[in-house]
Amino acid sequence: MSVSTRDRILDAAERLFAEQGFHLTTLRQITQSADANLASVNYYFGSKQELIRAIFRRRLDALNAARLERLDATERQTSRPDLEAVLEAFVEPALEFTRGGDAEGQRFMQLLLRAFADRDAALHAAMRQEYAHVMRRFADAVSNALPDADPGRLRHQLDFIVGALTLTMAESALKDTRIIAAELVQFAAAGLRGSLENRIPESARRTLEATS
Amino acid sequence: MSVSTRDRILDAAERLFAEQGFHLTTLRQITQSADANLASVNYYFGSKQELIRAIFRRRLDALNAARLERLDATERQTSRPDLEAVLEAFVEPALEFTRGGDAEGQRFMQLLLRAFADRDAALHAAMRQEYAHVMRRFADAVSNALPDADPGRLRHQLDFIVGALTLTMAESALKDTRIIAAELVQFAAAGLRGSLENRIPESARRTLEATS
DNA sequence: GCTCGATTCAAACAACCGTTTCAATGCTAC
DNA sequence: GTAGCATTGAAACGGTTGTTTGAATCGAGC
């Protein structure tokens, strides 16, 4: 029993939230699974809502720190990392989360997906803020690898990648994730490079003109 | 009052579910908003869970039908539509959902995102099944536009596109969706074409070998 | 105009929720 | 050991949930 009650609650809650969702998971389930008293959640975290935020802060900090560290390492090796290397620094830490332990990381990916789906404005803003720091770093790195890219579009494109990453990681079976991550990096790199041609498909332009 | 009570319940429930999530939305809110009695939900649908599935069936049927119809039209025009045209047939019906009425479609996109996040196995399986039909059609169309594509990868890449579409449509502000959809088509087309080169990035191959 | 099935209604049900309370216990420092 | 604070414990609170019930109302068919 070297782990504190607080940590046991965090672990149990994270697992249950990922499996069942936030609202379906009850404090009674959490405390029972953590071998703690029902009142201890409110004692340590104040409320259920604040427990959720604490869980997110813990994992998101770790994930984003790993991403930045990986990007730092790449930039230390080469002053001008190519596009694939930058994308890997973003994608692979998420992948390693999925691989560590047994399915623990995949659960967190599902948790992340739930956070995207939820309309909790406070949680959403906190996540965006937590991400903003990292996104700016990666946007710079991509700009560096792709000097002619349009910065305005880049933000949208990074959102595409986050969406593809989050949804596929949360959905896919465990053993496939390595291959999928490699494919995603390749796909995203080609997508980013392809936008350089700045070619708006004719049919899309047609649609845009028809409605403006 | 030409619309039936059943339909008023479906509309009100869809709106509330998208705004607040499934579990936060109560039958009392739904029936009050639909000018119906509390018991009417259980009368018409049996339970809350079956109401949710009815809502999904209704909209997903319409969305996928619109996509197939659009693809049919494109293929009728040209026997061999280019990649962008195929992607637009997939993306734009979702976009039109977002534009119709006032924000009604965007709400459904958020609903879709919630369905992805939820672990309701039955709902999930039903959605996959509902999608399978459409995905096969579009995979064929993409294969036709890109004859050298690897069919195995294609499935993953279509999942990427669905993820990017769903997450960004659910997140973005209303007025931006048209531009974002055009950018997504362009990004996805470039990503698909880029995979033809079959080039696995060196650093990714390094990672794959290190762990196998 | 009456009947019978479909629909609506108000009310109640049992179950569960997050939170609070307050006494009991554990642990550290003097 | 004992004072004082942090932690745990059992129980209860007020409130809300989905569902059920049984009577009231409606509306078409004969």
mmCIF file of C-alpha atoms (C1' of nucleotides) in Angstrom, chain A residues 26-28 38 42 48, chain C residues 16-21:
data_model
loop_
_atom_site.group_PDB
_atom_site.id
_atom_site.type_symbol
_atom_site.label_atom_id
_atom_site.label_comp_id
_atom_site.label_asym_id
_atom_site.label_seq_id
_atom_site.Cartn_x
_atom_site.Cartn_y
_atom_site.Cartn_z
ATOM 1 C CA THR A 26 -20.415 7.086 -10.300
ATOM 2 C CA LEU A 27 -18.348 8.131 -7.338
ATOM 3 C CA ARG A 28 -19.427 4.918 -5.641
ATOM 4 C CA LEU A 38 -17.177 7.421 -0.812
ATOM 5 C CA ASN A 42 -14.969 15.220 -2.352
ATOM 6 C CA LYS A 48 -16.538 15.118 -9.348
ATOM 7 C "C1'" DC C 16 -29.584 6.160 -7.741
ATOM 8 C "C1'" DC C 17 -26.954 10.359 -7.853
ATOM 9 C "C1'" DG C 18 -23.319 13.849 -5.724
ATOM 10 C "C1'" DT C 19 -22.664 15.970 -1.612
ATOM 11 C "C1'" DT C 20 -22.634 16.822 3.426
ATOM 12 C "C1'" DT C 21 -22.246 15.709 8.086
#
